[in-house]
Coordinates of C-alpha atoms in Angstrom, one line a residue:
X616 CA 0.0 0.0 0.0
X617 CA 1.1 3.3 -0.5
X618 CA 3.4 4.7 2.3
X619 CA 1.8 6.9 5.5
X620 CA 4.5 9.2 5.2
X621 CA 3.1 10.1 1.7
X622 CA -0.4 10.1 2.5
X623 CA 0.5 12.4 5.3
X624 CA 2.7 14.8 3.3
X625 CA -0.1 15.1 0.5
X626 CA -3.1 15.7 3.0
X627 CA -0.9 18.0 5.2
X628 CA 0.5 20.2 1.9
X629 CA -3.4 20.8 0.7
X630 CA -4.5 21.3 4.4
X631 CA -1.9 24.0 4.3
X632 CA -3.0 25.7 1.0
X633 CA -5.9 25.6 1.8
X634 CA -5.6 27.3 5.4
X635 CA -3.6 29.7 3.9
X636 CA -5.7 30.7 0.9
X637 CA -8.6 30.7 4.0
X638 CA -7.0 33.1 5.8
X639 CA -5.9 35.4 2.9
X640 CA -9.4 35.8 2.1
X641 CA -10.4 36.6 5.5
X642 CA -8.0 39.1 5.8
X643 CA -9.3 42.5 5.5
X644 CA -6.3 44.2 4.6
X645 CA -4.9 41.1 2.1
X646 CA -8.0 40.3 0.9
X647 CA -8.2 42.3 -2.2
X648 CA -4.2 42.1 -3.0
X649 CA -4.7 38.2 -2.7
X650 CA -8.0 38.1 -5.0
X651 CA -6.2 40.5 -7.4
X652 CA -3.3 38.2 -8.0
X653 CA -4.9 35.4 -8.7
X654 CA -7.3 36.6 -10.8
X655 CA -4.1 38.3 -12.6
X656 CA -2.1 35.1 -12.9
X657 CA -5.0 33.1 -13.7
X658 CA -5.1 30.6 -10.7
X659 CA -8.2 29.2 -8.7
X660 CA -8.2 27.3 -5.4
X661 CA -10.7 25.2 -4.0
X662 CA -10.3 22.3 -1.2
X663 CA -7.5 19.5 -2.8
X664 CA -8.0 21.3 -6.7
X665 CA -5.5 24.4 -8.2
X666 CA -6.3 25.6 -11.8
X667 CA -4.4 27.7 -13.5
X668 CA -5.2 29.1 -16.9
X669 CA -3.6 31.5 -19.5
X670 CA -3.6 33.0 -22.9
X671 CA 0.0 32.9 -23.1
X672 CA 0.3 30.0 -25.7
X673 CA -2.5 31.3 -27.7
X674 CA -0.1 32.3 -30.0
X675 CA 1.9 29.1 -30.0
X676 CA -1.6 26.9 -30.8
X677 CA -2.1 29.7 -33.6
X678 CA 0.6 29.0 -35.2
X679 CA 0.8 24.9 -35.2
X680 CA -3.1 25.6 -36.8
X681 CA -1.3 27.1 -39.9
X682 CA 1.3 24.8 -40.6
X683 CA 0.6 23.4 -43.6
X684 CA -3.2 23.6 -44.2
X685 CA -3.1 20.4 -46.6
X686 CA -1.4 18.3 -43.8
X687 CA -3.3 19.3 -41.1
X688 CA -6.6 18.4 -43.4
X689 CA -5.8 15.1 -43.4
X690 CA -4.5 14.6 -40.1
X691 CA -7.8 15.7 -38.2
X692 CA -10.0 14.3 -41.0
X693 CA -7.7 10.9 -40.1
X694 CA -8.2 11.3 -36.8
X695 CA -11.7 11.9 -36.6
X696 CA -12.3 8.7 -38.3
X697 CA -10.1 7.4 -35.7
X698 CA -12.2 8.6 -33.2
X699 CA -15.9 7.1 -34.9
X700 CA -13.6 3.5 -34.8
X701 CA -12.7 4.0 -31.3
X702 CA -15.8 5.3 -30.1
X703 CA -17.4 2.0 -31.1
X704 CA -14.4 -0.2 -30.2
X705 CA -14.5 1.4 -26.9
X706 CA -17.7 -0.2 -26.0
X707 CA -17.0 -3.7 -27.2
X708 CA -13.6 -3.5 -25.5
X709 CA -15.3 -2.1 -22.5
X710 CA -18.0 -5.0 -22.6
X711 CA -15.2 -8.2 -23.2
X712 CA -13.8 -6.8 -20.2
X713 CA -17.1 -6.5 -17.8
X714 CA -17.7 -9.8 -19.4
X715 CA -13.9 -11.0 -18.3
X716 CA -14.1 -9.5 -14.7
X717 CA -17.6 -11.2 -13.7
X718 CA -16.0 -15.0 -14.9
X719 CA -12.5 -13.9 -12.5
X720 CA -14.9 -12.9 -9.9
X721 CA -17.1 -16.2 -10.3
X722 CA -13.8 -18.4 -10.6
X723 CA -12.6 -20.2 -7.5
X724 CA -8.8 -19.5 -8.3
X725 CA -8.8 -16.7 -10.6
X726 CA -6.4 -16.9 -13.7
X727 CA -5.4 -14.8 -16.9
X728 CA -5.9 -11.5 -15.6
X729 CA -3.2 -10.1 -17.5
X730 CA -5.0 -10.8 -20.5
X731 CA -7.0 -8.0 -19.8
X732 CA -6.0 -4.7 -22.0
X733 CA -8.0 -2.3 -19.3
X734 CA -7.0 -2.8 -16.1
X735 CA -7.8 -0.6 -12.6
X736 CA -4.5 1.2 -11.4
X737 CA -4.3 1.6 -7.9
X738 CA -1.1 3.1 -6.1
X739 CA 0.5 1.0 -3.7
X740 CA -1.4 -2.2 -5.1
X741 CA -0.9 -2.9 -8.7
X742 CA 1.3 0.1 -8.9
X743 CA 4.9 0.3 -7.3
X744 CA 5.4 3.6 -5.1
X745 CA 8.8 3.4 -6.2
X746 CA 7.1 4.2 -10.0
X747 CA 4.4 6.8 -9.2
X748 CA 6.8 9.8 -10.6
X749 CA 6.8 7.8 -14.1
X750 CA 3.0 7.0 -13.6
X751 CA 2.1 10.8 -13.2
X752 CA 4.2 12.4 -15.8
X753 CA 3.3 10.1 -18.0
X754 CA -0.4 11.8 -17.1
X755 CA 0.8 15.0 -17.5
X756 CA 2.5 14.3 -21.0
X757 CA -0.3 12.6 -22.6
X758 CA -3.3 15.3 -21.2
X759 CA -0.9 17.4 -22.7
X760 CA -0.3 16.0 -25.9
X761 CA -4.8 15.2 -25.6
X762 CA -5.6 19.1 -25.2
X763 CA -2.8 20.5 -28.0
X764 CA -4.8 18.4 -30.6
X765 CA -8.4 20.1 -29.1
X766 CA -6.7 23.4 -29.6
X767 CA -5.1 23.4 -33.2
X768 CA -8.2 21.5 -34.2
X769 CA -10.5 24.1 -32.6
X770 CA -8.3 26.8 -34.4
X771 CA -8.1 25.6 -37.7
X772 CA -12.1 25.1 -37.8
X773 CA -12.5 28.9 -37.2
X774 CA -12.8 28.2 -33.4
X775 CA -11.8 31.1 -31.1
X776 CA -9.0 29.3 -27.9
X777 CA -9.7 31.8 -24.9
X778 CA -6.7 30.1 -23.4
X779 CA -5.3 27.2 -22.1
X780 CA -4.5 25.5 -18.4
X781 CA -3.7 23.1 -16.1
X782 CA -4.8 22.1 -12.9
X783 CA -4.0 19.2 -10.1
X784 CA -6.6 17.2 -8.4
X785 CA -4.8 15.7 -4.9
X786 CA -2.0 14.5 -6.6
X787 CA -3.6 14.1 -10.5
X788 CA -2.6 16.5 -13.1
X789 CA -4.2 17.6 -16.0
X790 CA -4.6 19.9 -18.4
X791 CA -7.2 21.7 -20.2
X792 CA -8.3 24.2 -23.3
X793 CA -10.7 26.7 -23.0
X794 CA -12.9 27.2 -26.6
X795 CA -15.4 30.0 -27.4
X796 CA -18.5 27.7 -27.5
X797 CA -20.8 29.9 -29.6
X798 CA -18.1 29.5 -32.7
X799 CA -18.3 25.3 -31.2
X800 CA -21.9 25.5 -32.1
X801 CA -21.9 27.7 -35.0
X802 CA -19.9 25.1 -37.8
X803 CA -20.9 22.0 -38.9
X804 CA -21.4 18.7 -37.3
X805 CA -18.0 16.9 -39.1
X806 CA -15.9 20.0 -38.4
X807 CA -17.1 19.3 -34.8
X808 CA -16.1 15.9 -34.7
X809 CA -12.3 16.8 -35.7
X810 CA -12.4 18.9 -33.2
X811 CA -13.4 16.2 -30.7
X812 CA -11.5 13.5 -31.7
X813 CA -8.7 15.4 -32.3
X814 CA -7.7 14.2 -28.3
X815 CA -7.6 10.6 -28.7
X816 CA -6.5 11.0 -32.2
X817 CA -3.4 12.2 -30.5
X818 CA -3.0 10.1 -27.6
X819 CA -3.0 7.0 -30.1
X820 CA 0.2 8.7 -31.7
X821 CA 1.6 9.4 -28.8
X822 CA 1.1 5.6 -27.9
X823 CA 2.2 4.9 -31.2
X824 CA 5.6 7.2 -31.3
X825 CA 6.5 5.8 -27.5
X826 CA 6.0 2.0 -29.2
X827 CA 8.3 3.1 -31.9
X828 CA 10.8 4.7 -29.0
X829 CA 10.9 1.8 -27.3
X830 CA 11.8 -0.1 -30.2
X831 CA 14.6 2.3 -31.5
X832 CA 16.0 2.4 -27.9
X833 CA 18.8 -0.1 -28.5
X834 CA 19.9 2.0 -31.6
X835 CA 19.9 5.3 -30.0
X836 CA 21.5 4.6 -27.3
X837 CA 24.2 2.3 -29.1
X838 CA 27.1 4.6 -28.8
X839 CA 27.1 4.8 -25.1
X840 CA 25.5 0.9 -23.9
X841 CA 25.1 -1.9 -25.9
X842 CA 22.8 -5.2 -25.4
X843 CA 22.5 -8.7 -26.3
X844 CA 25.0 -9.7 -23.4
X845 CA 23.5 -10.4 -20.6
X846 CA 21.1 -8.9 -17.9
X847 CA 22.5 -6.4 -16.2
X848 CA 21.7 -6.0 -12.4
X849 CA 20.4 -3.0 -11.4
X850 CA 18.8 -3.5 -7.9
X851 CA 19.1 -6.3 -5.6
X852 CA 16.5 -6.3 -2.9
X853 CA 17.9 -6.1 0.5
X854 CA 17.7 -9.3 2.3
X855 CA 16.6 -11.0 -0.8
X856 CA 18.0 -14.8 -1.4
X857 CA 19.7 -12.8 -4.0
X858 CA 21.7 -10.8 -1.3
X859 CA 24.7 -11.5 0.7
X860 CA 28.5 -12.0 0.1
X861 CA 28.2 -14.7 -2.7
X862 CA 25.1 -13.0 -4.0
X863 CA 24.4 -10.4 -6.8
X864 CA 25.7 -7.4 -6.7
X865 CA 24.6 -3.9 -8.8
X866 CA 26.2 -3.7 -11.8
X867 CA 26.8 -7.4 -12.2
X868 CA 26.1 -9.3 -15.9
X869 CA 24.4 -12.2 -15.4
X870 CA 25.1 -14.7 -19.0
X871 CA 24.0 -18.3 -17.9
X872 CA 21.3 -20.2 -15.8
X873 CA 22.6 -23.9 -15.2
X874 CA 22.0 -24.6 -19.0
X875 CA 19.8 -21.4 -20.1
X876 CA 21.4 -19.3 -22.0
X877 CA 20.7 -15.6 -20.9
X878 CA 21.2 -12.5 -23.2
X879 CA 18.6 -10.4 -21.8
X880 CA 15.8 -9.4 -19.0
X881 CA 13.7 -11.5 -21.2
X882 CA 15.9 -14.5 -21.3
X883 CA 15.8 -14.2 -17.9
X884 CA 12.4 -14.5 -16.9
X885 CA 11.7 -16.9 -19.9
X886 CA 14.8 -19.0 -18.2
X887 CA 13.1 -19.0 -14.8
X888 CA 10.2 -20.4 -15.9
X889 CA 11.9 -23.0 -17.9
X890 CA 13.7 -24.3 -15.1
X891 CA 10.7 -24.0 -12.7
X892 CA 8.7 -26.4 -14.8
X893 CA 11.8 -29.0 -16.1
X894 CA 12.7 -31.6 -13.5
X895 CA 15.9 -30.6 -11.2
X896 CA 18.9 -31.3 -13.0
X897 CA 21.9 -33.1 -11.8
X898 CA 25.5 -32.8 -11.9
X899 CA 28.3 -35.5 -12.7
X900 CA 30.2 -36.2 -9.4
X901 CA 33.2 -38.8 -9.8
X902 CA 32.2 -42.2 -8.0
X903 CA 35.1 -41.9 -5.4
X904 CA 33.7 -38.8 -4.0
X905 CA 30.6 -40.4 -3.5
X906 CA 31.5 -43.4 -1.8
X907 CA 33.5 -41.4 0.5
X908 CA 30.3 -39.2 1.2
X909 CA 27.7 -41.6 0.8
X910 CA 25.1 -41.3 4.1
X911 CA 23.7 -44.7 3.9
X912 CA 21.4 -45.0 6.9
X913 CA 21.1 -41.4 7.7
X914 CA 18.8 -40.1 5.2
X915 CA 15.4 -39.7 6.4
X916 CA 12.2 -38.2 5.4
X917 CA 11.1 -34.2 5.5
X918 CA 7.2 -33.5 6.1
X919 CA 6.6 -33.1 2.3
X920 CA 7.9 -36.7 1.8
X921 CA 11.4 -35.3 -0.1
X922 CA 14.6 -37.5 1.5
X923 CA 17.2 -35.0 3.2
X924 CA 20.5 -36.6 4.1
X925 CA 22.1 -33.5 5.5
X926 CA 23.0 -31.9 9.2
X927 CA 20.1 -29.2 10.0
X928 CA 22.5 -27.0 10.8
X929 CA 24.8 -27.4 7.4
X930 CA 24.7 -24.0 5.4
X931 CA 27.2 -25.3 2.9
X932 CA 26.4 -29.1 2.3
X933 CA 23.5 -30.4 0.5
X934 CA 22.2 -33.6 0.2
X935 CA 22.4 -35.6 -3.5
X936 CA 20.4 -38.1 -4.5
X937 CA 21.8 -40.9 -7.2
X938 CA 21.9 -44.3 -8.6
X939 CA 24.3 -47.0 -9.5
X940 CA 24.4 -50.2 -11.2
X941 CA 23.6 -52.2 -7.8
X942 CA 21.2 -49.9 -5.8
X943 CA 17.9 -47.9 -7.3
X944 CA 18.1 -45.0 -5.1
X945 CA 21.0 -43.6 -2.4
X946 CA 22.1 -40.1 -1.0
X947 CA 25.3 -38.3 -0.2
X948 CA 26.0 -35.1 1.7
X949 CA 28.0 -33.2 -0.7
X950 CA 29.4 -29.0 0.0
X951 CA 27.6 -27.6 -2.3
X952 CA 29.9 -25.3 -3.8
X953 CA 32.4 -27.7 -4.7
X954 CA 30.2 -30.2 -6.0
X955 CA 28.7 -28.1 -8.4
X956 CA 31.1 -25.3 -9.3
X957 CA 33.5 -28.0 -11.5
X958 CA 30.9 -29.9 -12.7
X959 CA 28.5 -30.6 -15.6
X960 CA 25.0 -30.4 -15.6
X961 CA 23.1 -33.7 -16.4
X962 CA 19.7 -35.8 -15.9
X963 CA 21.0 -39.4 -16.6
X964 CA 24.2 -41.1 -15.9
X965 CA 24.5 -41.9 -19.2
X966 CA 25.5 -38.2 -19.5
X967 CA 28.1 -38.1 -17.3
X968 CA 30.3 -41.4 -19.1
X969 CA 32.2 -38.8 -21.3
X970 CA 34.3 -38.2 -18.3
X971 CA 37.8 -39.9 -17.5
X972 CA 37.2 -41.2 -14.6
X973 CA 33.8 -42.8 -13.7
X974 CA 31.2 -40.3 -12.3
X975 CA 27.4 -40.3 -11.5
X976 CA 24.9 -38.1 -11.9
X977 CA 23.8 -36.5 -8.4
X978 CA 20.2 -34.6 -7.9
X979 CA 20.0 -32.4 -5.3
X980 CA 17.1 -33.8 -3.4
X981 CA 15.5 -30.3 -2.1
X982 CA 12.0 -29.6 -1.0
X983 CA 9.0 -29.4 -3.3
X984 CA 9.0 -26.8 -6.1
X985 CA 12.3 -25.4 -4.9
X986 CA 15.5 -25.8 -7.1
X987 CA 18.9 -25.3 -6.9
X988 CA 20.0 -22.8 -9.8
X989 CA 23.3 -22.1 -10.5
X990 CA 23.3 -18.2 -11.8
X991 CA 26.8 -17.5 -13.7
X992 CA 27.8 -13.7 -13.6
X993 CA 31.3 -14.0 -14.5
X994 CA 34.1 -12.6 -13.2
X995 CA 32.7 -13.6 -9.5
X996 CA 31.8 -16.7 -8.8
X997 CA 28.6 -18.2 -9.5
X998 CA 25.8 -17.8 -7.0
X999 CA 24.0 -21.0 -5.8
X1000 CA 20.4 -20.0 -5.1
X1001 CA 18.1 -22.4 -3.2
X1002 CA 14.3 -21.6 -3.0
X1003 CA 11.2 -21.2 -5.1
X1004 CA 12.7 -19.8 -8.6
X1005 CA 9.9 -16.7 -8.1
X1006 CA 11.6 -15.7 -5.2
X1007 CA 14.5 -15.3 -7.6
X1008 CA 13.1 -14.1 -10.1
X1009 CA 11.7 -10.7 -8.4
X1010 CA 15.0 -10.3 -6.0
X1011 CA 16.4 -7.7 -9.0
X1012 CA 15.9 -5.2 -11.3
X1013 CA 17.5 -5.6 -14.5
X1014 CA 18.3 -4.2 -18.0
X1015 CA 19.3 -5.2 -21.1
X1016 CA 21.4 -2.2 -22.0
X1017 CA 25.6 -2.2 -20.5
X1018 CA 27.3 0.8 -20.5
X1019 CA 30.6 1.4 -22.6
X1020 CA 32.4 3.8 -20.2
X1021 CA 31.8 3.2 -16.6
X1022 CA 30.6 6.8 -15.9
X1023 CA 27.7 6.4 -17.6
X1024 CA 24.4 5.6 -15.6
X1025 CA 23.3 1.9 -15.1
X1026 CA 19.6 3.9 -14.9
X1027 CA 19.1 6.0 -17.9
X1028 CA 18.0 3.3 -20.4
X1029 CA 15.6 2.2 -17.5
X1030 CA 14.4 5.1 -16.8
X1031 CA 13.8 6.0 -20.8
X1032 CA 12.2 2.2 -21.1
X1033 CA 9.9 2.8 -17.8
X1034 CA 8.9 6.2 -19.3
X1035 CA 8.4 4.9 -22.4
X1036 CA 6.1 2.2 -21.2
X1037 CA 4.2 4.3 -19.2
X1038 CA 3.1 6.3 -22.1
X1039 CA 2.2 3.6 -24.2
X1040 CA 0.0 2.1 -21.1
X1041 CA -2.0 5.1 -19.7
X1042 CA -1.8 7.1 -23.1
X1043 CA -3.4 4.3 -24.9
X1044 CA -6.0 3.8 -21.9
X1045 CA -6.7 7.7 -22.3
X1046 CA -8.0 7.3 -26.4
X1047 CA -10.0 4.3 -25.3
X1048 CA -11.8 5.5 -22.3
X1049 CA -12.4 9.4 -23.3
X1050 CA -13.5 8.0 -26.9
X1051 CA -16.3 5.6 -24.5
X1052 CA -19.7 7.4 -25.5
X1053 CA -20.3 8.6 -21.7
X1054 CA -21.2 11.7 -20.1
X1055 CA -18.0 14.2 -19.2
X1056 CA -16.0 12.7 -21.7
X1057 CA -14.8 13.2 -24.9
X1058 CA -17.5 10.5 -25.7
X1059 CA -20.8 12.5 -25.0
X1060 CA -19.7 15.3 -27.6
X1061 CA -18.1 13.0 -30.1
X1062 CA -21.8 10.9 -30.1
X1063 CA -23.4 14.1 -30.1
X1064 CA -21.9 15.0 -33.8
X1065 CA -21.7 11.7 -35.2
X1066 CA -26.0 11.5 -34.2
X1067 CA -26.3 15.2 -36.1
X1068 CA -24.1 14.3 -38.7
X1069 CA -25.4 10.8 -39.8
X1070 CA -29.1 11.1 -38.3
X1071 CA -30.7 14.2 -39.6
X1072 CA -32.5 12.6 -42.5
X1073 CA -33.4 9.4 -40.5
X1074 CA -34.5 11.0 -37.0
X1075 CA -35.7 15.2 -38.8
X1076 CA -36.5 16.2 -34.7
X1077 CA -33.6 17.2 -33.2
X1078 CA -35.1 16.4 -29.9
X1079 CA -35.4 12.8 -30.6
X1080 CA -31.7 12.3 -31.8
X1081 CA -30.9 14.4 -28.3
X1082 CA -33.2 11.4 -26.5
X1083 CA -31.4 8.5 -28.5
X1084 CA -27.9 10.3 -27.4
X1085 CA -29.0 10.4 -24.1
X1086 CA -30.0 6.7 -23.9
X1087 CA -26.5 5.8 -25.2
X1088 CA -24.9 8.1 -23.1
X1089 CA -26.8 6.6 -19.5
X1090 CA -25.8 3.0 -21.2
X1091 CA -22.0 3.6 -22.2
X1092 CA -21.7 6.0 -18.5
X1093 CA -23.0 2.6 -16.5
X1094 CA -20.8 -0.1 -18.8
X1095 CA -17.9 2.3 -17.5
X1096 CA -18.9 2.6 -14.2
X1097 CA -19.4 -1.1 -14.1
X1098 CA -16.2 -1.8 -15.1
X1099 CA -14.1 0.7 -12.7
X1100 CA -16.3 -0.1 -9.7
X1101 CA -15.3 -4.0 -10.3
X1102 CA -12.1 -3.7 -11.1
X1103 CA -11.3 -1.6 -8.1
X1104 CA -13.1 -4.4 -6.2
X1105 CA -10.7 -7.0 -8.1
X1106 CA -8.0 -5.3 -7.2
X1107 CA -8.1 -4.1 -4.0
X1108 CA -10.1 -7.3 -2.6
X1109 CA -8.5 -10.2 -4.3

């Protein structure tokens, strides 16, 4: 959950303002100063809300609107049918994920919901703390991005922009633009619908440009890291099974996992999951070191049924199961280290007769779904890990991207990536759910054109398309509500 220190510095920063602003304006002698500047620099305060709006980048939208007339045609007129698809997708998306949240709530042990595209985001549950700066920039980018295509759309219709703003509500920001709604009303219903759609026309190209970002990464930032070596470690958690003096270490390149080759973060979580699901493997031990650990008569039985052969209070030694030509199944108490450090991996002792001298092949015999993974991050000496491979697996952060000169930041491409990501995610969710035909949204005023610009001949009373509107409006406002209300409950009570 997200931190009481936070919670604490938020509510006590707007209980400030807000005490502040309270007494300015019952001041008799600051009063008037206090109302004068902010009505002069454009700012309003209310309890946990601050807008501020200018005409300062009137200019700047004026401007963009006249660049290239022929372009900018076809981009809005592209983006408004945009906007007709995704109006209509919105609802079928919204419904296959209603439909997808009722069967997870239904289902004894819920699976697949990462299938979901939408998803609920709730700080401190399905959102790290430690990635809440990316989470609201990437906000603040793509309302941005969302309110600069509403203003050079607006102006290039013949709309009038009284100015432009931002605001913060608690801690979300936003922005806004501020059009002269008698020109809104006065063109026709298509010139309105670029206009509208203009929004999440741009947030899809944002989404679009991050995707490409993301993919270009490697190449832009190929003179100063490269990739396709290994995962580099970033993070290790502290007091992780990861930790400790024969443990990862920042800046570490891991290459190899027992067999599994590993070139990237990807190979790394793809290798994790192979060798949670294979069988443990072995390694080839020469017989005389067997024979001269063997623990005949001292293995016994854990609770989970697995044999342990080994002293309780051993942190180096591990106990081995393996077979030869005389007896089905016996156990040594090797040092772990040793045993495996030198040795080759195998599942058969049929693997291990390649060898000079006679060897077997020895299993570690560990506890149920726990392994023993050897994790190779040369030039230090490999790290033995014994536990459940998740445990592993989320113990680091890692890249893909090595720096060439050791000054350079192990963070940067990470921090570009996370961005990145960010801005694909909530900039993508932004076309779909303001493009949702519902009321306050993009939605309601995109339906409202589409109705007067396809339905005047079919439906001649205005009022009835206005009734028909409505009707979709109540429908798409409840399939959203639906779907936030349940997903909050998904997330925050499952």
């Amino acid at each position: 959950m997200i931190p009481i220190p936070v919670v604490v510095c938020v509510m006590g920063g707007w209980c400030t303002v807000y005490l502040l602003d309270t007494a300015l304006r019952s001041s008799t002698s600051m009063k008037s100063s206090y109302e004068s500047w902010l009505t002069s620099n454009g700012l309003s305060l209310s309890p946990f809300h601050i807008r501020w709006h200018t005409s300062l980048f009137n200019r700047l939208f004026a401007r963009c609107s006249h660049f290239n007339p022929c372009f900018l045609y076809v981009w809005f007129s592209a983006g408004m049918v945009f906007g007709i698809v995704a109006m209509f997708g919105s609802v079928v998306l919204l419904g296959r994920t209603l439909m997808q949240t009722l069967a997870h709530m239904m289902a004894e042990t819920p699976e697949g919901t990462h299938e979901q595209v939408l998803q609920v985001v709730v700080p401190g549950v399905n959102l790290p703390v430690s990635q809440l700066a990316y989470f609201f920039i990437a906000i603040l980018v793509s309302g941005l991005i969302h309110e600069f295509g509403h203003g050079v759309a607006a102006l290039r219709e013949q709309v009038r922009l009284n100015g432009f703003g931002m605001f913060m509500f608690v801690i979300y920001p936003g922005a806004f633009v501020d059009l002269f709604t008698t020109h809104l009303n006065l063109i026709s219903p298509v010139q309105q619908l670029r206009i509208f759609c203009a929004g999440v026309w741009h947030n899809f190209m944002l989404c679009v440009a991050a995707v490409c970002f993301l993919l270009l990464l490697p190449f832009l930032l190929f003179p100063f890291y490269y990739t396709g070596a290994g995962a580099l470690i970033t993070e290790v958690v502290e007091d992780s099974p990861s930790s400790g003096p024969r443990g990862l270490f920042v800046g570490d390149l891991v290459t190899r996992m027992e067999d599994c080759s590993v070139k990237g973060v990807e190979d790394w979580h793809s290798c994790i999951q192979q060798l949670s699901h294979q069988p443990q493997s072995g390694y080839c031990v020469p017989t005389a070191t067997l024979q001269l650990s063997r623990a005949a008569g001292r293995a016994y039985k854990r609770l989970d049924g697995t044999m342990e052969c080994c002293s309780n209070s051993s942190m180096t030694d591990l106990c081995f199961a393996y077979s030869n030509n005389l007896e089905s199944r016996l156990f040594a108490c090797l040092p772990a280290r040793k045993t495996i450090e030198a040795s080759r991996t195998c599942r058969t002792n049929a693997d291990c007769q390649v060898d000079f001298s006679p060897s077997l092949c020895v299993i570690p015999s560990l506890e149920n779904q726990t392994r023993l993974i050897r994790v190779k991050h040369p030039p230090q000496a490999d790290m033995l890990f014994v536990g459940y491979p998740s445990h592993l697996q989320f113990s680091v952060s890692l890249t893909n991207f090595v720096p060439r000169l050791g000054f350079l930041h192990l963070d940067l491409p990470v921090m570009l990536e996370t961005l990145s990501k960010y801005l694909v995610s909530l900039s993508g969710a932004l076309a779909v759910v303001n493009a949702v035909p519902c009321f306050a949204l993009d939605g309601q005023w995109m339906l409202t054109a589409f109705l007067e610009a396809t339905l005047c001949s079919l439906i001649p009373e205005k009022s009835n398309r206005e009734l028909l509107g409505f009707f979709i409006l109540l429908g798409g406002s409840t399939l959203l509500a639906a779907n936030v209300a349940l997903g909050l409950w998904m997330v925050t009570a499952r």
